[in-house]
Coordinates of C-alpha atoms in Angstrom, one line a residue:
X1 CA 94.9 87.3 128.6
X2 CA 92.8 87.2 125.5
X3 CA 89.7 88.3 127.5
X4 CA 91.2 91.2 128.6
X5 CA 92.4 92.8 125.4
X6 CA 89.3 91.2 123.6
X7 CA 86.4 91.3 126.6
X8 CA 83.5 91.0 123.7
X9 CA 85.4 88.2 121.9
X10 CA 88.6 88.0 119.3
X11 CA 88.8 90.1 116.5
X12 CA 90.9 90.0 113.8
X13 CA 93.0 93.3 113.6
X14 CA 93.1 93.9 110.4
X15 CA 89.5 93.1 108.7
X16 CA 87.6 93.0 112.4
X17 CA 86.6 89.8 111.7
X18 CA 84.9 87.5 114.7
X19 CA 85.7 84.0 112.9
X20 CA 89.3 82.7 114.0
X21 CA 90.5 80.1 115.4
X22 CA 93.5 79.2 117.8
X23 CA 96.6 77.3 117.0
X24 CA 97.7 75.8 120.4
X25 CA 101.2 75.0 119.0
X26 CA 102.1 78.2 117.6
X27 CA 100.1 80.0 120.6
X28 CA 98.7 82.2 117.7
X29 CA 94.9 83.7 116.6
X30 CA 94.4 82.9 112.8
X31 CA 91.3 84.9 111.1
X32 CA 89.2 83.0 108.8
X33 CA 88.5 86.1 107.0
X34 CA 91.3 87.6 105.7
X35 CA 93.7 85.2 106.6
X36 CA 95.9 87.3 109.4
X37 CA 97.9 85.6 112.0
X38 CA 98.0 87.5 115.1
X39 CA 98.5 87.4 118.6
X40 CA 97.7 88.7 122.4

């Protein structure tokens, strides 16, 4: 699922960001830059 809204990699929605990381329990994106939790 992520591929398809991200095909060039994740990106943080709110600072663009290409450093997060994925927290399998909460099935949740996390950017390292700014912070942001976000989803698919």
């Amino acid at each position: 699922m992520a591929s398809l809204r991200w095909p060039d990699g994740v990106t943080c929605p709110r600072c663009g960001s290409d450093k997060n990381s994925f927290l399998s329990t909460r099935r949740i994106w996390k950017c390292k830059g700014c912070g942001k939790q976000f989803s698919v």
